[in-house]
PDB file of C-alpha atoms in Angstrom:
ATOM      1  CA  MET V   1       0.000   0.000   0.000  1.00 67.00           C
ATOM      2  CA  ALA V   2       1.248   3.500  -0.825  1.00 82.00           C
ATOM      3  CA  ARG V   3       2.291   5.826   1.953  1.00 90.00           C
ATOM      4  CA  GLN V   4      -0.438   8.081   3.318  1.00 93.00           C
ATOM      5  CA  ILE V   5       0.140  11.598   4.565  1.00 94.00           C
ATOM      6  CA  LEU V   6      -2.341  12.777   7.168  1.00 94.00           C
ATOM      7  CA  VAL V   7      -2.698  16.541   7.439  1.00 94.00           C
ATOM      8  CA  ALA V   8      -4.443  17.642  10.621  1.00 92.00           C
ATOM      9  CA  LEU V   9      -6.168  20.935   9.821  1.00 91.00           C
ATOM     10  CA  LYS V  10      -7.318  23.356  12.476  1.00 85.00           C
ATOM     11  CA  PRO V  11     -10.517  25.302  11.772  1.00 81.00           C
ATOM     12  CA  GLN V  12      -8.794  28.656  11.360  1.00 80.00           C
ATOM     13  CA  GLN V  13      -5.745  27.310   9.526  1.00 84.00           C
ATOM     14  CA  ARG V  14      -5.106  28.479   5.987  1.00 86.00           C
ATOM     15  CA  LEU V  15      -4.259  25.744   3.525  1.00 90.00           C
ATOM     16  CA  ASP V  16      -1.862  27.935   1.543  1.00 89.00           C
ATOM     17  CA  GLU V  17       0.412  28.161   4.613  1.00 86.00           C
ATOM     18  CA  ILE V  18       1.126  24.436   4.666  1.00 90.00           C
ATOM     19  CA  MET V  19       0.871  23.511   0.976  1.00 93.00           C
ATOM     20  CA  PRO V  20       4.587  24.174   0.280  1.00 92.00           C
ATOM     21  CA  TYR V  21       5.505  21.632   2.969  1.00 90.00           C
ATOM     22  CA  ILE V  22       3.061  19.061   1.631  1.00 93.00           C
ATOM     23  CA  GLU V  23       4.368  19.518  -1.913  1.00 94.00           C
ATOM     24  CA  GLU V  24       7.924  19.031  -0.655  1.00 92.00           C
ATOM     25  CA  ILE V  25       7.321  15.632   0.969  1.00 92.00           C
ATOM     26  CA  VAL V  26       4.667  14.076  -1.264  1.00 94.00           C
ATOM     27  CA  ARG V  27       5.510  11.649  -4.083  1.00 94.00           C
ATOM     28  CA  PRO V  28       3.383  10.434  -7.005  1.00 96.00           C
ATOM     29  CA  GLY V  29       1.096   7.552  -6.066  1.00 95.00           C
ATOM     30  CA  GLU V  30       0.738   8.611  -2.447  1.00 95.00           C
ATOM     31  CA  LYS V  31      -2.436   9.770  -0.762  1.00 96.00           C
ATOM     32  CA  VAL V  32      -2.903  12.971   1.224  1.00 96.00           C
ATOM     33  CA  ILE V  33      -5.786  12.918   3.697  1.00 96.00           C
ATOM     34  CA  PHE V  34      -6.885  16.193   5.232  1.00 96.00           C
ATOM     35  CA  LEU V  35      -8.304  15.574   8.705  1.00 95.00           C
ATOM     36  CA  MET V  36     -10.909  18.062   9.924  1.00 93.00           C
ATOM     37  CA  ARG V  37     -12.858  17.932  13.143  1.00 89.00           C
ATOM     38  CA  TYR V  38     -16.667  18.028  12.975  1.00 86.00           C
ATOM     39  CA  PRO V  39     -18.114  20.639  12.623  1.00 76.00           C
ATOM     40  CA  VAL V  40     -15.862  22.008   9.909  1.00 57.00           C
ATOM     41  CA  LYS V  41     -16.723  25.627  10.812  1.00 61.00           C
ATOM     42  CA  PRO V  42     -17.055  25.742  14.623  1.00 57.00           C
ATOM     43  CA  TRP V  43     -17.478  29.532  14.914  1.00 60.00           C
ATOM     44  CA  LEU V  44     -20.577  29.319  12.751  1.00 63.00           C
ATOM     45  CA  TRP V  45     -21.787  26.453  14.942  1.00 58.00           C
ATOM     46  CA  LEU V  46     -21.449  28.584  18.079  1.00 58.00           C
ATOM     47  CA  GLN V  47     -23.198  31.483  16.414  1.00 62.00           C
ATOM     48  CA  ASP V  48     -26.062  29.241  15.305  1.00 59.00           C
ATOM     49  CA  HIS V  49     -26.569  27.866  18.785  1.00 59.00           C
ATOM     50  CA  TRP V  50     -27.265  31.343  20.132  1.00 61.00           C
ATOM     51  CA  VAL V  51     -30.450  31.774  18.123  1.00 60.00           C
ATOM     52  CA  THR V  52     -32.687  34.403  19.646  1.00 63.00           C
ATOM     53  CA  THR V  53     -36.094  35.141  18.262  1.00 63.00           C
ATOM     54  CA  GLU V  54     -39.455  36.337  19.419  1.00 70.00           C
ATOM     55  CA  SER V  55     -41.601  34.017  17.358  1.00 74.00           C
ATOM     56  CA  ILE V  56     -41.937  30.249  17.487  1.00 76.00           C
ATOM     57  CA  THR V  57     -42.138  30.086  13.690  1.00 81.00           C
ATOM     58  CA  GLN V  58     -38.839  31.937  13.307  1.00 76.00           C
ATOM     59  CA  ALA V  59     -37.237  29.704  15.927  1.00 73.00           C
ATOM     60  CA  MET V  60     -38.404  26.562  14.097  1.00 74.00           C
ATOM     61  CA  LEU V  61     -37.130  27.910  10.771  1.00 79.00           C
ATOM     62  CA  ALA V  62     -33.767  28.781  12.341  1.00 73.00           C
ATOM     63  CA  GLY V  63     -33.611  25.274  13.827  1.00 72.00           C
ATOM     64  CA  LYS V  64     -34.339  23.662  10.459  1.00 75.00           C
ATOM     65  CA  ILE V  65     -31.623  25.710   8.744  1.00 73.00           C
ATOM     66  CA  MET V  66     -29.209  24.833  11.535  1.00 73.00           C
ATOM     67  CA  MET V  67     -29.966  21.097  11.212  1.00 72.00           C
ATOM     68  CA  GLU V  68     -29.360  21.216   7.464  1.00 74.00           C
ATOM     69  CA  ARG V  69     -26.099  23.114   7.907  1.00 72.00           C
ATOM     70  CA  TYR V  70     -24.720  20.552  10.350  1.00 76.00           C
ATOM     71  CA  SER V  71     -25.805  17.456   8.505  1.00 82.00           C
ATOM     72  CA  TRP V  72     -22.998  15.058   7.691  1.00 83.00           C
ATOM     73  CA  GLU V  73     -23.490  15.662   3.958  1.00 88.00           C
ATOM     74  CA  MET V  74     -23.187  19.442   4.338  1.00 87.00           C
ATOM     75  CA  GLN V  75     -20.065  19.057   6.458  1.00 87.00           C
ATOM     76  CA  LYS V  76     -18.538  16.812   3.778  1.00 92.00           C
ATOM     77  CA  THR V  77     -19.361  19.455   1.166  1.00 92.00           C
ATOM     78  CA  LEU V  78     -17.674  22.160   3.268  1.00 90.00           C
ATOM     79  CA  ALA V  79     -14.618  19.944   3.705  1.00 93.00           C
ATOM     80  CA  GLU V  80     -14.437  19.291  -0.053  1.00 96.00           C
ATOM     81  CA  GLU V  81     -14.653  23.035  -0.736  1.00 94.00           C
ATOM     82  CA  ARG V  82     -11.914  23.738   1.770  1.00 94.00           C
ATOM     83  CA  ILE V  83      -9.413  21.337   0.190  1.00 96.00           C
ATOM     84  CA  ALA V  84     -10.323  22.023  -3.464  1.00 97.00           C
ATOM     85  CA  PRO V  85      -7.225  24.190  -4.138  1.00 96.00           C
ATOM     86  CA  ALA V  86      -4.921  21.527  -2.684  1.00 96.00           C
ATOM     87  CA  ARG V  87      -6.669  18.819  -4.679  1.00 97.00           C
ATOM     88  CA  ARG V  88      -6.038  20.692  -7.951  1.00 96.00           C
ATOM     89  CA  VAL V  89      -2.330  21.148  -7.207  1.00 96.00           C
ATOM     90  CA  LEU V  90      -1.665  17.648  -5.879  1.00 97.00           C
ATOM     91  CA  ARG V  91      -3.668  15.750  -8.501  1.00 96.00           C
ATOM     92  CA  SER V  92      -1.468  17.314 -11.187  1.00 96.00           C
ATOM     93  CA  LYS V  93       1.467  15.608  -9.402  1.00 95.00           C
ATOM     94  CA  GLY V  94      -0.230  12.198  -9.364  1.00 96.00           C
ATOM     95  CA  VAL V  95      -1.297  12.355  -5.735  1.00 97.00           C
ATOM     96  CA  ASP V  96      -4.719  11.273  -4.485  1.00 96.00           C
ATOM     97  CA  VAL V  97      -6.383  13.747  -2.103  1.00 97.00           C
ATOM     98  CA  ALA V  98      -9.305  13.174   0.256  1.00 96.00           C
ATOM     99  CA  PRO V  99     -10.903  14.969   3.182  1.00 96.00           C
ATOM    100  CA  GLU V 100     -11.948  13.156   6.326  1.00 95.00           C
ATOM    101  CA  ILE V 101     -14.170  14.595   9.000  1.00 93.00           C
ATOM    102  CA  TYR V 102     -13.696  13.027  12.398  1.00 93.00           C
ATOM    103  CA  THR V 103     -15.643  13.197  15.631  1.00 88.00           C
ATOM    104  CA  SER V 104     -13.311  11.211  17.873  1.00 87.00           C
ATOM    105  CA  SER V 105      -9.874  12.319  19.029  1.00 88.00           C
ATOM    106  CA  LEU V 106      -7.103  12.983  16.533  1.00 88.00           C
ATOM    107  CA  LYS V 107      -5.050  10.290  18.278  1.00 89.00           C
ATOM    108  CA  THR V 108      -7.731   7.673  17.562  1.00 91.00           C
ATOM    109  CA  VAL V 109      -7.919   8.647  13.889  1.00 91.00           C
ATOM    110  CA  VAL V 110      -4.133   8.497  13.496  1.00 90.00           C
ATOM    111  CA  GLU V 111      -3.982   5.096  15.233  1.00 90.00           C
ATOM    112  CA  THR V 112      -6.608   3.773  12.818  1.00 90.00           C
ATOM    113  CA  TYR V 113      -4.528   4.859   9.829  1.00 90.00           C
ATOM    114  CA  THR V 114      -1.264   3.470  11.232  1.00 88.00           C
ATOM    115  CA  ARG V 115      -2.809  -0.013  11.260  1.00 88.00           C
ATOM    116  CA  THR V 116      -3.268   0.133   7.475  1.00 83.00           C
ATOM    117  CA  GLY V 117       0.295   0.996   6.438  1.00 82.00           C
ATOM    118  CA  GLU V 118       2.980   3.655   6.476  1.00 83.00           C
ATOM    119  CA  VAL V 119       1.679   7.017   7.618  1.00 88.00           C
ATOM    120  CA  LEU V 120       3.164  10.469   8.008  1.00 87.00           C
ATOM    121  CA  LEU V 121       1.339  13.047  10.097  1.00 85.00           C
ATOM    122  CA  LEU V 122       1.703  16.707   9.211  1.00 82.00           C
ATOM    123  CA  GLN V 123       0.478  18.961  11.973  1.00 79.00           C
ATOM    124  CA  ALA V 124       0.463  22.738  12.177  1.00 72.00           C
ATOM    125  CA  ASP V 125       2.386  24.670  14.788  1.00 63.00           C
ATOM    126  CA  SER V 126       0.327  24.409  17.936  1.00 56.00           C
ATOM    127  CA  GLY V 127       1.830  27.492  19.556  1.00 56.00           C
ATOM    128  CA  LEU V 128      -0.583  29.815  21.260  1.00 54.00           C
ATOM    129  CA  PRO V 129      -1.335  32.997  19.288  1.00 63.00           C
ATOM    130  CA  LEU V 130      -0.192  35.138  22.218  1.00 59.00           C
ATOM    131  CA  MET V 131       3.171  33.350  22.365  1.00 55.00           C
ATOM    132  CA  ARG V 132       3.672  33.754  18.610  1.00 63.00           C
ATOM    133  CA  PHE V 133       2.907  37.450  18.972  1.00 67.00           C
ATOM    134  CA  LEU V 134       5.363  37.842  21.850  1.00 60.00           C
ATOM    135  CA  ARG V 135       8.118  36.023  19.943  1.00 61.00           C
ATOM    136  CA  SER V 136       7.558  38.258  16.921  1.00 67.00           C
ATOM    137  CA  ALA V 137       7.404  41.422  19.022  1.00 65.00           C
ATOM    138  CA  THR V 138      10.613  40.668  20.904  1.00 61.00           C
ATOM    139  CA  ALA V 139      12.385  39.822  17.654  1.00 63.00           C
ATOM    140  CA  PHE V 140      11.122  43.071  16.130  1.00 62.00           C
ATOM    141  CA  LEU V 141      12.391  45.081  19.069  1.00 62.00           C
ATOM    142  CA  GLY V 142      15.773  43.367  18.761  1.00 61.00           C
ATOM    143  CA  PHE V 143      15.852  41.579  22.103  1.00 56.00           C
ATOM    144  CA  PHE V 144      16.097  38.118  20.634  1.00 54.00           C
ATOM    145  CA  ARG V 145      16.747  36.666  17.243  1.00 54.00           C
ATOM    146  CA  LYS V 146      13.470  35.241  15.976  1.00 51.00           C
ATOM    147  CA  ALA V 147      13.590  31.475  15.630  1.00 53.00           C
ATOM    148  CA  SER V 148      12.845  30.321  12.127  1.00 52.00           C
ATOM    149  CA  PHE V 149      10.881  27.166  12.797  1.00 52.00           C
ATOM    150  CA  PRO V 150       8.606  25.909  10.046  1.00 56.00           C
ATOM    151  CA  PRO V 151       4.908  26.271  10.867  1.00 60.00           C
ATOM    152  CA  VAL V 152       4.372  22.505  10.577  1.00 66.00           C
ATOM    153  CA  LEU V 153       5.545  19.399  12.387  1.00 65.00           C
ATOM    154  CA  LEU V 154       6.144  16.131  10.519  1.00 66.00           C
ATOM    155  CA  LEU V 155       5.655  12.984  12.599  1.00 66.00           C
ATOM    156  CA  ARG V 156       5.903   9.257  11.928  1.00 69.00           C
ATOM    157  CA  PRO V 157       3.356   7.728  14.318  1.00 72.00           C
ATOM    158  CA  GLY V 158       4.315   4.357  15.671  1.00 64.00           C
ATOM    159  CA  HIS V 159       8.073   4.810  15.095  1.00 58.00           C
TER     160      HIS V 159
END
């Protein structure tokens, strides 16, 4: 079985930030799987769950729209839309691309994939936004030299 590259995407993460790293490690015939937690757009989910209305009819309509938006099919559509640019680029290189929405822990999903063959996990920098800001600010002010770490981490689970 060809090697699979799992890319754990955070909701706010931009795909164009990590695509250069994916393109660097991927080879023709491999498969890149973008892992996204359900719901794909959590901020919209939070906003939807704060529905306020004065009429029962409006509340029922809002509930119906909310149910449609969070259906599994709609979430798959959102995931497909999110990875469409990566799919175009990687397919031209002979790489299969697929999204996967998961509801369990990321660890469980990765363990499932490691049972099926060789897997690489590409994960974005998990630094807190405040810490990234402080590192940048101190580097800007000249106190410290800014570390030039790539924004992704490449792991080989199970090794």
